[in-house]
Short mmCIF file of C-alpha atoms in Angstrom, two decimals:
data_model
loop_
_atom_site.label_atom_id
_atom_site.label_comp_id
_atom_site.label_asym_id
_atom_site.label_seq_id
_atom_site.Cartn_x
_atom_site.Cartn_y
_atom_site.Cartn_z
CA MET A 1 0.00 0.00 0.00
CA LYS A 2 1.47 3.31 -1.12
CA LEU A 3 0.74 6.22 1.19
CA ARG A 4 1.74 9.87 1.41
CA ARG A 5 4.25 10.74 4.13
CA SER A 6 1.63 12.34 6.36
CA GLU A 7 -0.62 9.30 6.08
CA ARG A 8 2.30 6.95 6.59
CA MET A 9 3.15 8.71 9.84
CA VAL A 10 -0.37 8.22 11.11
CA VAL A 11 -0.39 4.47 10.43
CA ILE A 12 3.15 3.93 11.76
CA SER A 13 2.20 5.82 14.95
CA ASN A 14 -0.85 3.58 15.32
CA TYR A 15 1.31 0.48 14.95
CA LEU A 16 3.85 1.60 17.53
CA ILE A 17 1.16 2.62 20.04
CA ASN A 18 -0.34 -0.85 19.76
CA HIS A 19 3.01 -2.66 20.06
CA PRO A 20 4.81 -1.11 23.02
CA TYR A 21 8.10 -2.54 24.30
CA GLN A 22 8.50 -4.52 21.09
CA LEU A 23 11.34 -4.31 18.59
CA THR A 24 9.99 -3.62 15.10
CA SER A 25 12.25 -3.67 12.07
CA LEU A 26 12.01 -0.65 9.78
CA ASN A 27 11.82 -3.13 6.90
CA LEU A 28 8.31 -4.07 8.04
CA PHE A 29 7.13 -0.51 7.40
CA ALA A 30 9.28 -0.09 4.25
CA ASP A 31 7.75 -3.22 2.71
CA LYS A 32 4.21 -2.53 3.83
CA TYR A 33 4.14 1.05 2.60
CA GLU A 34 6.44 0.62 -0.42
CA SER A 35 8.90 3.25 0.75
CA ALA A 36 12.65 3.50 1.09
CA LYS A 37 14.03 2.65 4.51
CA SER A 38 15.53 6.13 4.66
CA SER A 39 12.07 7.70 4.27
CA ILE A 40 10.75 5.49 7.06
CA SER A 41 13.67 6.63 9.23
CA GLU A 42 12.67 10.23 8.63
CA ASP A 43 9.03 9.42 9.50
CA ILE A 44 10.16 7.80 12.74
CA ALA A 45 12.25 10.85 13.63
CA ILE A 46 9.18 13.10 13.36
CA ILE A 47 6.99 10.63 15.30
CA LYS A 48 9.67 10.40 17.99
CA LYS A 49 9.76 14.17 18.38
CA ALA A 50 5.96 14.40 18.57
CA PHE A 51 5.73 11.52 21.08
CA GLU A 52 8.41 13.00 23.30
CA GLU A 53 7.12 16.57 23.21
CA SER A 54 3.65 15.39 24.26
CA SER A 55 4.89 12.81 26.78
CA ILE A 56 3.21 9.98 24.86
CA GLY A 57 6.43 7.99 25.07
CA ASN A 58 9.92 7.45 23.75
CA ILE A 59 11.15 5.76 20.61
CA GLU A 60 14.53 4.11 20.78
CA THR A 61 16.36 3.19 17.60
CA ILE A 62 18.51 0.07 17.65
CA THR A 63 20.99 -0.04 14.78
CA GLY A 64 22.42 -3.07 13.03
CA ALA A 65 21.01 -5.92 10.96
CA SER A 66 18.62 -7.10 13.67
CA GLY A 67 17.79 -3.55 14.70
CA GLY A 68 14.66 -1.47 14.54
CA VAL A 69 12.62 0.74 16.80
CA VAL A 70 11.08 0.22 20.24
CA PHE A 71 8.26 2.37 21.56
CA THR A 72 8.07 2.83 25.35
CA PRO A 73 4.91 4.56 26.56
CA SER A 74 5.36 7.25 29.17
CA MET A 75 3.30 9.67 31.18
CA SER A 76 4.12 13.09 32.55
CA LYS A 77 3.93 13.59 36.29
CA GLU A 78 1.39 16.38 35.69
CA GLU A 79 -0.95 14.08 33.80
CA ALA A 80 -0.57 11.30 36.40
CA LEU A 81 -1.33 13.69 39.26
CA GLU A 82 -4.31 15.21 37.48
CA ILE A 83 -5.81 11.74 36.94
CA ALA A 84 -5.03 10.70 40.51
CA GLU A 85 -6.68 13.79 41.94
CA ARG A 86 -9.88 12.98 40.05
CA LEU A 87 -9.73 9.38 41.32
CA ARG A 88 -9.17 10.63 44.87
CA ASN A 89 -12.26 12.84 44.72
CA ARG A 90 -14.38 10.01 43.38
CA MET A 91 -13.09 7.56 46.01
CA ALA A 92 -14.00 10.03 48.76
CA GLU A 93 -17.72 10.06 47.75
CA SER A 94 -19.78 9.15 50.81
CA SER A 95 -22.13 6.96 48.76
CA ARG A 96 -19.31 4.39 48.53
CA ILE A 97 -19.57 3.41 52.20
CA LEU A 98 -20.97 -0.09 52.62
CA PRO A 99 -22.24 -1.76 55.81
CA GLY A 100 -19.29 -2.92 57.92
CA GLY A 101 -17.11 0.02 56.85
CA TYR A 102 -16.19 -1.37 53.44
CA ILE A 103 -15.90 0.78 50.34
CA TYR A 104 -17.45 0.12 46.96
CA SER A 105 -14.78 0.60 44.30
CA SER A 106 -15.63 -1.86 41.52
CA ASP A 107 -16.64 0.94 39.15
CA PHE A 108 -13.06 2.25 38.90
CA LEU A 109 -11.86 -1.08 37.62
CA SER A 110 -14.60 -1.61 35.05
CA THR A 111 -14.45 1.56 32.97
CA PRO A 112 -11.94 1.32 30.10
CA ILE A 113 -10.53 4.86 30.17
CA THR A 114 -10.16 4.94 33.98
CA LEU A 115 -8.63 1.49 34.00
CA LYS A 116 -6.24 2.36 31.17
CA ASN A 117 -5.05 5.43 33.06
CA ILE A 118 -4.55 3.48 36.30
CA GLY A 119 -2.56 0.92 34.29
CA ARG A 120 -0.44 3.66 32.76
CA ILE A 121 0.42 5.15 36.15
CA ILE A 122 1.52 1.78 37.57
CA ALA A 123 3.46 0.87 34.42
CA GLU A 124 5.19 4.25 34.42
CA SER A 125 6.36 3.64 37.96
CA PHE A 126 7.97 0.30 37.02
CA LYS A 127 9.16 1.11 33.50
CA ASP A 128 12.86 0.96 34.36
CA GLN A 129 12.60 -2.57 35.74
CA GLN A 130 12.64 -5.76 33.78
CA ILE A 131 9.19 -7.28 34.15
CA ASP A 132 8.23 -10.56 32.48
CA ALA A 133 4.71 -10.96 33.82
CA VAL A 134 2.04 -9.28 35.95
CA MET A 135 0.35 -11.40 38.64
CA THR A 136 -2.91 -10.90 40.49
CA VAL A 137 -5.54 -12.84 42.41
CA ALA A 138 -9.09 -13.42 41.14
CA THR A 139 -11.50 -11.68 40.73
CA LYS A 140 -11.21 -7.98 41.34
CA GLY A 141 -7.50 -7.72 40.56
CA VAL A 142 -7.92 -9.15 37.05
CA PRO A 143 -8.86 -5.97 35.15
CA LEU A 144 -6.04 -4.10 36.91
CA ALA A 145 -3.47 -6.76 35.98
CA ASN A 146 -4.80 -6.71 32.44
CA ALA A 147 -4.45 -2.92 32.23
CA VAL A 148 -0.87 -2.88 33.54
CA ALA A 149 0.11 -5.82 31.30
CA ASN A 150 -1.34 -4.02 28.26
CA VAL A 151 0.99 -1.06 28.80
CA LEU A 152 4.06 -3.21 29.54
CA ASN A 153 3.10 -5.69 26.77
CA VAL A 154 3.73 -8.76 28.95
CA PRO A 155 1.37 -11.63 29.89
CA PHE A 156 -0.60 -11.57 33.13
CA VAL A 157 -1.26 -14.56 35.36
CA ILE A 158 -4.31 -15.07 37.54
CA VAL A 159 -4.03 -16.82 40.90
CA ARG A 160 -7.31 -18.43 41.94
CA ARG A 161 -8.91 -19.10 45.29
CA ASP A 162 -10.59 -22.25 43.98
CA LEU A 163 -9.52 -25.22 41.88
CA LYS A 164 -10.76 -25.27 38.29
CA ILE A 165 -10.45 -28.39 36.17
CA THR A 166 -9.66 -26.33 33.06
CA GLU A 167 -6.46 -25.00 34.62
CA GLY A 168 -4.63 -28.34 34.43
CA SER A 169 -2.02 -29.09 37.11
CA THR A 170 -1.71 -26.37 39.70
CA VAL A 171 0.63 -25.40 42.52
CA SER A 172 -1.00 -24.25 45.74
CA VAL A 173 0.16 -22.35 48.81
CA ASN A 174 -1.52 -21.50 52.09
CA TYR A 175 -2.07 -17.89 53.06
CA VAL A 176 -3.64 -15.98 55.92
CA SER A 177 -6.90 -14.44 54.77
CA GLY A 178 -6.87 -10.88 56.07
CA SER A 179 -10.52 -10.52 56.88
CA SER A 180 -10.75 -13.57 59.13
CA ASP A 181 -7.24 -14.70 60.10
CA ARG A 182 -8.22 -18.04 58.58
CA ILE A 183 -5.69 -20.11 56.67
CA GLU A 184 -6.85 -20.50 53.07
CA LYS A 185 -5.38 -21.84 49.85
CA MET A 186 -4.55 -20.17 46.55
CA PHE A 187 -3.79 -21.95 43.28
CA LEU A 188 -1.82 -21.16 40.15
CA SER A 189 -1.79 -23.24 36.99
CA LYS A 190 1.66 -24.73 36.39
CA ARG A 191 1.59 -23.74 32.74
CA SER A 192 0.88 -20.11 33.38
CA LEU A 193 4.27 -18.85 34.59
CA PRO A 194 7.69 -19.92 33.22
CA ALA A 195 10.51 -20.42 35.76
CA GLY A 196 12.84 -17.46 36.17
CA SER A 197 10.20 -14.80 35.58
CA ARG A 198 10.45 -11.34 37.15
CA VAL A 199 6.93 -10.63 38.33
CA LEU A 200 5.02 -7.47 39.21
CA ILE A 201 2.19 -8.26 41.66
CA VAL A 202 -0.90 -6.01 41.52
CA ASP A 203 -4.17 -5.97 43.44
CA ASP A 204 -7.13 -3.65 43.84
CA PHE A 205 -7.06 -3.10 47.61
CA LEU A 206 -4.34 -3.63 50.22
CA LYS A 207 -5.57 -4.03 53.76
CA ASN A 208 -3.71 -6.74 55.67
CA GLY A 209 -1.48 -8.02 52.90
CA GLY A 210 -2.47 -11.67 53.31
CA THR A 211 -3.23 -12.35 49.66
CA ILE A 212 -0.20 -10.39 48.45
CA ASN A 213 2.11 -12.34 50.75
CA GLY A 214 0.45 -15.52 49.48
CA MET A 215 1.33 -14.53 45.92
CA ILE A 216 4.90 -13.72 46.95
CA SER A 217 5.27 -17.22 48.40
CA LEU A 218 3.82 -18.67 45.16
CA LEU A 219 6.62 -16.95 43.23
CA LYS A 220 9.18 -19.09 45.06
CA GLU A 221 7.32 -22.25 44.04
CA PHE A 222 7.67 -21.12 40.43
CA ASP A 223 11.39 -20.24 40.82
CA SER A 224 10.44 -16.69 39.97
CA SER A 225 11.26 -13.40 41.63
CA LEU A 226 9.39 -10.31 42.73
CA ALA A 227 9.86 -7.11 40.73
CA GLY A 228 7.43 -5.10 42.86
CA VAL A 229 3.95 -4.76 44.35
CA ALA A 230 1.40 -2.15 43.28
CA VAL A 231 -2.16 -1.64 44.49
CA PHE A 232 -4.92 0.67 43.37
CA ALA A 233 -5.74 1.66 46.95
CA GLU A 234 -4.39 0.90 50.39
CA ASN A 235 -6.49 1.00 53.52
CA GLN A 236 -4.38 2.68 56.19
CA ASN A 237 -6.57 1.15 58.89
CA GLY A 238 -5.16 -2.26 58.01
CA ASP A 239 -1.77 -3.73 58.99
CA ARG A 240 -0.51 -3.58 55.41
CA ASN A 241 1.92 -6.31 56.24
CA VAL A 242 3.84 -6.06 52.95
CA ALA A 243 7.50 -5.07 52.90
CA ASN A 244 7.42 -2.79 49.90
CA TYR A 245 4.48 -1.64 47.83
CA LYS A 246 3.25 1.28 45.79
CA SER A 247 -0.29 2.62 45.97
CA LEU A 248 -2.25 5.12 43.87
CA LEU A 249 -4.68 6.05 46.62
CA ALA A 250 -4.55 5.75 50.41
CA VAL A 251 -7.83 5.54 52.31
CA THR A 252 -6.91 7.11 55.65
CA ASP A 253 -10.27 6.96 57.39
CA ILE A 254 -13.73 5.50 56.92
CA ASN A 255 -16.17 7.12 59.32
CA VAL A 256 -19.45 5.20 59.04
CA LYS A 257 -21.19 7.37 61.64
CA GLU A 258 -20.47 10.65 59.90
CA ASN A 259 -20.70 9.00 56.50
CA LYS A 260 -17.26 10.26 55.47
CA VAL A 261 -14.34 8.70 53.61
CA SER A 262 -10.92 10.36 53.76
CA VAL A 263 -8.58 9.64 50.86
CA GLU A 264 -5.08 10.84 50.06
CA LEU A 265 -2.76 10.24 47.15
CA GLY A 266 -0.69 7.08 47.54
CA ASN A 267 3.09 6.68 47.72
CA ILE A 268 3.47 5.89 44.01
CA PHE A 269 3.69 9.62 43.36
CA ASP A 270 6.51 10.18 45.88
CA ASP A 271 9.30 9.33 43.48
CA MET A 272 7.69 10.18 40.15
CA LYS A 273 9.87 12.59 38.24
CA MET B 1 2.02 23.49 22.89
CA LYS B 2 2.86 24.54 19.35
CA LEU B 3 3.64 21.65 17.01
CA ARG B 4 4.36 21.27 13.31
CA ARG B 5 1.54 19.79 11.22
CA SER B 6 3.19 16.39 10.90
CA GLU B 7 3.73 16.19 14.66
CA ARG B 8 0.22 17.42 15.33
CA MET B 9 -1.17 14.62 13.22
CA VAL B 10 0.73 12.05 15.23
CA VAL B 11 -0.57 13.30 18.58
CA ILE B 12 -4.15 13.76 17.34
CA SER B 13 -4.08 10.20 15.95
CA ASN B 14 -2.88 8.95 19.32
CA TYR B 15 -5.73 10.75 21.08
CA LEU B 16 -8.41 9.39 18.76
CA ILE B 17 -7.05 5.82 18.98
CA ASN B 18 -7.28 6.04 22.77
CA HIS B 19 -10.78 7.55 22.80
CA PRO B 20 -12.88 5.43 20.43
CA TYR B 21 -16.65 6.00 20.09
CA GLN B 22 -16.29 9.36 21.81
CA LEU B 23 -17.23 12.76 20.44
CA THR B 24 -14.26 15.13 20.64
CA SER B 25 -14.60 18.80 19.79
CA LEU B 26 -12.04 20.18 17.35
CA ASN B 27 -11.63 23.08 19.78
CA LEU B 28 -9.88 20.72 22.19
CA PHE B 29 -7.11 20.15 19.64
CA ALA B 30 -7.12 23.77 18.43
CA ASP B 31 -6.61 25.03 21.99
CA LYS B 32 -4.10 22.38 22.97
CA TYR B 33 -1.90 22.80 19.90
CA GLU B 34 -2.47 26.54 19.38
CA SER B 35 -3.75 26.11 15.85
CA ALA B 36 -6.68 27.40 13.84
CA LYS B 37 -9.72 25.14 13.78
CA SER B 38 -9.42 25.04 9.98
CA SER B 39 -5.89 23.59 10.26
CA ILE B 40 -7.13 20.93 12.67
CA SER B 41 -9.90 20.09 10.18
CA GLU B 42 -7.29 19.55 7.50
CA ASP B 43 -5.24 17.35 9.87
CA ILE B 44 -8.33 15.26 10.61
CA ALA B 45 -9.03 14.84 6.89
CA ILE B 46 -5.55 13.35 6.37
CA ILE B 47 -5.85 11.11 9.44
CA LYS B 48 -9.27 9.96 8.27
CA LYS B 49 -7.88 9.00 4.87
CA ALA B 50 -4.94 7.11 6.44
CA PHE B 51 -7.19 5.32 8.95
CA GLU B 52 -9.65 4.27 6.27
CA GLU B 53 -7.06 3.14 3.73
CA SER B 54 -5.39 0.92 6.31
CA SER B 55 -8.65 -0.30 7.90
CA ILE B 56 -7.69 1.16 11.27
CA GLY B 57 -11.13 2.72 11.53
CA ASN B 58 -13.44 5.51 10.43
CA ILE B 59 -13.65 9.11 11.52
CA GLU B 60 -17.05 10.72 11.40
CA THR B 61 -17.37 14.49 11.51
CA ILE B 62 -20.41 15.95 13.26
CA THR B 63 -21.00 19.57 12.34
CA GLY B 64 -22.61 22.29 14.45
CA ALA B 65 -21.81 24.01 17.73
CA SER B 66 -21.73 20.79 19.75
CA GLY B 67 -20.04 18.86 16.95
CA GLY B 68 -16.66 17.28 16.59
CA VAL B 69 -15.18 13.99 15.47
CA VAL B 70 -15.84 10.39 16.47
CA PHE B 71 -13.33 7.60 15.81
CA THR B 72 -14.77 4.12 15.29
CA PRO B 73 -12.15 1.34 15.18
CA SER B 74 -12.54 -1.23 12.45
CA MET B 75 -10.83 -4.33 11.17
CA SER B 76 -10.61 -5.78 7.70
CA LYS B 77 -12.00 -9.26 7.14
CA GLU B 78 -8.54 -10.32 5.90
CA GLU B 79 -6.87 -9.26 9.14
CA ALA B 80 -9.58 -10.91 11.26
CA LEU B 81 -9.29 -14.18 9.33
CA GLU B 82 -5.50 -14.17 9.49
CA ILE B 83 -5.61 -13.73 13.28
CA ALA B 84 -8.33 -16.36 13.65
CA GLU B 85 -6.37 -18.87 11.60
CA ARG B 86 -3.38 -18.46 13.91
CA LEU B 87 -5.64 -18.89 16.96
CA ARG B 88 -7.19 -21.99 15.39
CA ASN B 89 -3.77 -23.60 14.90
CA ARG B 90 -2.75 -22.84 18.45
CA MET B 91 -6.04 -24.15 19.86
CA ALA B 92 -5.53 -27.43 17.97
CA GLU B 93 -2.19 -28.16 19.73
CA SER B 94 -2.42 -31.59 21.33
CA SER B 95 -0.61 -30.40 24.46
CA ARG B 96 -3.78 -28.53 25.44
CA ILE B 97 -5.72 -31.71 26.23
CA LEU B 98 -6.35 -32.07 29.96
CA PRO B 99 -7.58 -35.14 31.85
CA GLY B 100 -11.33 -35.54 31.38
CA GLY B 101 -11.25 -34.16 27.83
CA TYR B 102 -10.97 -30.50 28.82
CA ILE B 103 -8.82 -28.01 26.96
CA TYR B 104 -6.33 -25.58 28.44
CA SER B 105 -6.95 -22.16 26.90
CA SER B 106 -6.07 -19.65 29.62
CA ASP B 107 -2.98 -18.48 27.75
CA PHE B 108 -5.06 -16.93 24.93
CA LEU B 109 -6.84 -14.68 27.39
CA SER B 110 -3.75 -13.53 29.26
CA THR B 111 -1.51 -12.19 26.50
CA PRO B 112 -2.23 -8.53 25.71
CA ILE B 113 -1.80 -8.60 21.91
CA THR B 114 -3.83 -11.81 21.47
CA LEU B 115 -6.52 -10.55 23.80
CA LYS B 116 -6.66 -7.17 22.07
CA ASN B 117 -7.13 -8.86 18.70
CA ILE B 118 -9.87 -11.15 20.02
CA GLY B 119 -11.59 -8.08 21.47
CA ARG B 120 -11.31 -6.28 18.13
CA ILE B 121 -12.91 -9.16 16.23
CA ILE B 122 -15.88 -9.35 18.62
CA ALA B 123 -16.30 -5.56 18.71
CA GLU B 124 -16.17 -5.41 14.90
CA SER B 125 -18.99 -7.91 14.71
CA PHE B 126 -21.25 -5.79 16.96
CA LYS B 127 -20.15 -2.31 15.88
CA ASP B 128 -23.47 -1.42 14.25
CA GLN B 129 -25.46 -2.13 17.41
CA GLN B 130 -25.97 0.18 20.32
CA ILE B 131 -24.13 -1.38 23.25
CA ASP B 132 -24.03 0.24 26.69
CA ALA B 133 -22.11 -2.41 28.61
CA VAL B 134 -20.33 -5.74 28.25
CA MET B 135 -21.20 -8.47 30.77
CA THR B 136 -19.34 -11.63 31.73
CA VAL B 137 -19.05 -14.11 34.58
CA ALA B 138 -15.96 -14.43 36.80
CA THR B 139 -13.15 -15.41 36.43
CA LYS B 140 -12.07 -16.49 32.98
CA GLY B 141 -14.45 -14.23 31.07
CA VAL B 142 -13.12 -11.07 32.71
CA PRO B 143 -10.13 -10.35 30.43
CA LEU B 144 -12.29 -11.02 27.38
CA ALA B 145 -15.00 -8.59 28.58
CA ASN B 146 -12.30 -6.06 29.35
CA ALA B 147 -10.83 -6.40 25.84
CA VAL B 148 -14.19 -6.00 24.07
CA ALA B 149 -15.18 -3.09 26.34
CA ASN B 150 -11.86 -1.35 25.57
CA VAL B 151 -12.61 -1.33 21.85
CA LEU B 152 -16.27 -0.27 22.28
CA ASN B 153 -15.31 2.18 25.06
CA VAL B 154 -18.14 1.09 27.37
CA PRO B 155 -18.01 -0.27 30.96
CA PHE B 156 -17.98 -4.00 31.65
CA VAL B 157 -19.81 -5.74 34.48
CA ILE B 158 -18.69 -8.88 36.24
CA VAL B 159 -21.22 -11.43 37.47
CA ARG B 160 -19.89 -13.48 40.38
CA ARG B 161 -20.51 -17.02 41.52
CA ASP B 162 -19.97 -16.04 45.16
CA LEU B 163 -21.10 -13.19 47.40
CA LYS B 164 -18.50 -10.56 48.21
CA ILE B 165 -19.11 -8.01 50.93
CA THR B 166 -17.36 -5.28 48.92
CA GLU B 167 -19.99 -5.48 46.17
CA GLY B 168 -22.76 -3.96 48.29
CA SER B 169 -26.36 -5.05 47.59
CA THR B 170 -26.61 -7.68 44.89
CA VAL B 171 -29.30 -9.32 42.80
CA SER B 172 -29.04 -13.07 42.37
CA VAL B 173 -30.55 -15.61 39.99
CA ASN B 174 -30.40 -19.39 39.84
CA TYR B 175 -28.86 -21.13 36.86
CA VAL B 176 -28.17 -24.67 35.74
CA SER B 177 -24.46 -25.36 35.95
CA GLY B 178 -23.56 -27.13 32.73
CA SER B 179 -20.97 -29.51 34.05
CA SER B 180 -23.16 -31.04 36.76
CA ASP B 181 -26.80 -30.14 36.06
CA ARG B 182 -26.79 -28.65 39.54
CA ILE B 183 -28.73 -25.50 40.31
CA GLU B 184 -26.34 -22.74 41.39
CA LYS B 185 -26.54 -19.03 42.06
CA MET B 186 -24.91 -16.05 40.38
CA PHE B 187 -24.75 -12.53 41.77
CA LEU B 188 -24.47 -9.04 40.32
CA SER B 189 -23.92 -5.87 42.31
CA LYS B 190 -26.97 -3.58 42.06
CA ARG B 191 -24.77 -0.56 41.42
CA SER B 192 -22.95 -2.07 38.51
CA LEU B 193 -25.58 -1.88 35.75
CA PRO B 194 -28.02 1.00 35.18
CA ALA B 195 -31.60 0.08 34.16
CA GLY B 196 -32.31 0.21 30.44
CA SER B 197 -28.84 -0.90 29.35
CA ARG B 198 -28.28 -2.77 26.08
CA VAL B 199 -25.79 -5.48 27.03
CA LEU B 200 -23.36 -7.65 25.09
CA ILE B 201 -22.65 -10.90 26.97
CA VAL B 202 -19.24 -12.52 26.42
CA ASP B 203 -17.59 -15.64 27.80
CA ASP B 204 -14.50 -17.69 27.12
CA PHE B 205 -16.08 -21.08 26.41
CA LEU B 206 -19.60 -22.11 25.47
CA LYS B 207 -20.49 -25.70 26.20
CA ASN B 208 -23.97 -26.08 27.63
CA GLY B 209 -24.97 -22.46 27.87
CA GLY B 210 -25.99 -22.60 31.53
CA THR B 211 -23.99 -19.59 32.68
CA ILE B 212 -24.91 -17.56 29.60
CA ASN B 213 -28.61 -18.23 30.13
CA GLY B 214 -28.12 -17.28 33.76
CA MET B 215 -26.71 -13.93 32.69
CA ILE B 216 -29.59 -13.41 30.25
CA SER B 217 -32.07 -13.92 33.10
CA LEU B 218 -30.07 -11.45 35.23
CA LEU B 219 -30.58 -8.81 32.51
CA LYS B 220 -34.34 -8.94 33.11
CA GLU B 221 -33.79 -8.30 36.82
CA PHE B 222 -31.90 -5.15 35.85
CA ASP B 223 -34.57 -4.03 33.32
CA SER B 224 -31.89 -4.33 30.68
CA SER B 225 -31.86 -6.01 27.29
CA LEU B 226 -29.61 -8.35 25.38
CA ALA B 227 -27.63 -6.94 22.44
CA GLY B 228 -25.88 -10.23 21.68
CA VAL B 229 -23.75 -13.12 22.91
CA ALA B 230 -20.15 -13.75 21.85
CA VAL B 231 -17.75 -16.46 22.99
CA PHE B 232 -14.09 -17.07 22.29
CA ALA B 233 -14.70 -20.76 21.61
CA GLU B 234 -17.69 -23.09 21.46
CA ASN B 235 -17.46 -26.78 22.20
CA GLN B 236 -19.61 -28.52 19.59
CA ASN B 237 -19.84 -31.59 21.82
CA GLY B 238 -22.01 -29.59 24.22
CA ASP B 239 -25.73 -28.73 23.89
CA ARG B 240 -24.96 -25.05 23.36
CA ASN B 241 -28.41 -24.24 24.61
CA VAL B 242 -28.24 -20.54 23.66
CA ALA B 243 -30.61 -19.07 21.08
CA ASN B 244 -28.15 -16.86 19.26
CA TYR B 245 -24.44 -16.51 19.72
CA LYS B 246 -21.26 -15.77 17.82
CA SER B 247 -18.03 -17.70 18.29
CA LEU B 248 -14.46 -17.13 17.09
CA LEU B 249 -13.47 -20.78 17.26
CA ALA B 250 -15.44 -24.03 17.26
CA VAL B 251 -13.90 -27.09 18.87
CA THR B 252 -15.48 -29.92 16.89
CA ASP B 253 -13.75 -32.89 18.49
CA ILE B 254 -11.50 -33.72 21.42
CA ASN B 255 -10.03 -37.18 21.00
CA VAL B 256 -8.21 -38.01 24.23
CA LYS B 257 -7.15 -41.46 22.98
CA GLU B 258 -5.46 -40.19 19.84
CA ASN B 259 -4.40 -36.97 21.59
CA LYS B 260 -6.05 -34.80 18.95
CA VAL B 261 -8.11 -31.61 19.04
CA SER B 262 -10.09 -30.56 15.98
CA VAL B 263 -10.86 -26.87 15.68
CA GLU B 264 -12.68 -24.85 13.03
CA LEU B 265 -13.35 -21.15 12.63
CA GLY B 266 -16.51 -20.04 14.45
CA ASN B 267 -19.67 -18.49 13.03
CA ILE B 268 -18.59 -14.90 13.76
CA PHE B 269 -16.84 -14.90 10.38
CA ASP B 270 -19.95 -15.98 8.45
CA ASP B 271 -21.36 -12.50 8.04
CA MET B 272 -18.18 -10.43 8.20
CA LYS B 273 -17.92 -8.22 5.14
#
């Protein structure tokens, strides 16, 4: 397909946006759009400038026979903070308070644009680390893991609280369920995580850390290592028994009597440049 | 931020790709990139041509004071078939056979690029319908619902098989669990689906249709209506007791003795232009 330069830039941008963290040879574009490799190089230079000036991401050029370009999405601190501030206001709505002092938050993790932005913030915070997979526990963590994995372009693995026949052989560990101090089991399909993976663990809410510590102990069973822990929100009334984690939001107080939720920004923004 | 035309086109493309099915005023771009509205119109015309020529999608211009542009993603039949053929070959790998004649398929729904493509195929098939939400049942349907909802830019709702305190008030229905003919319950949070929604139901595997029919009966409880049913794969050895559904893949035979899985393309491709 022969395109004009301006059109070519639009379609090459689209390709790179949809294939982050992936090396793409310039020959792919040269062949597809019947253009000289030197013209494609010039297109990429313009796209790179536009992406960088608008904090969409960076494009790295790798020279040599097996070279090409790699697009790494990024996010400015301003944009991240603006999004987080909106999330904070929504999380502090009094209508979220449920009997027992719980908070309803499922809507955040079921709206594509919100979810995508939450995924971008977490991915941005771990972009300098090598991450081979994102891990979470069913059910509420799944969309979050999916969103982070989309930005990092790595698979995500889902730990289950029950045994499903369609998962094949599984490995299980015991963990302390936060809400009840009961010992429970969690399961991960043996096929789902290759040995030696560097894994980012994500979850929607951190209260006592029981499920997250369960997942950390699962990593050892898979000869894999922990790259980090990130949660959408932490409840500062819990023990948060996890050595090192990053959070987008921190719920500091839930006052059922006065029908008030207090929410602050989480520690993920502390070291964002 | 002042950008050159070519750069402006790259960043406007990026914005539209990330905000499908959403009306965006040209003033947003004119203000952001300090350009005349007429220049932005010309940019959009070039982007539109590039998007259409490469089957990335269509851009519709709505004139008038409250007008703007709407990007609708699309997919050529060739691309959809090429992706489906690769999925078909992978699904037919004999290593997927599990004891009891089940098939391991979790890997399809946990790899971002594969998942995104599956979501694009399903969304393409329903793009002419009004869809307000995508519904699925936990856990394995969640990434699929997420992927379809991303393309259609609508929320997704997750029906659960257990009661979770953090979901608030729920509505429950009984359904016939396919694998055992047992009557079980499924639950949906009252807050998660507004009355009057047109809903697309998706699931990973269709065998007997019990869970899908359960979700259809839930829709009535929410005064909502069914826009369609789509599954990643159907098992043609099951009853598939669902009136109308679309599938990407059809597993026609699982021969445990000969260690062979037979897979064909599903009916979603029958009416794709």
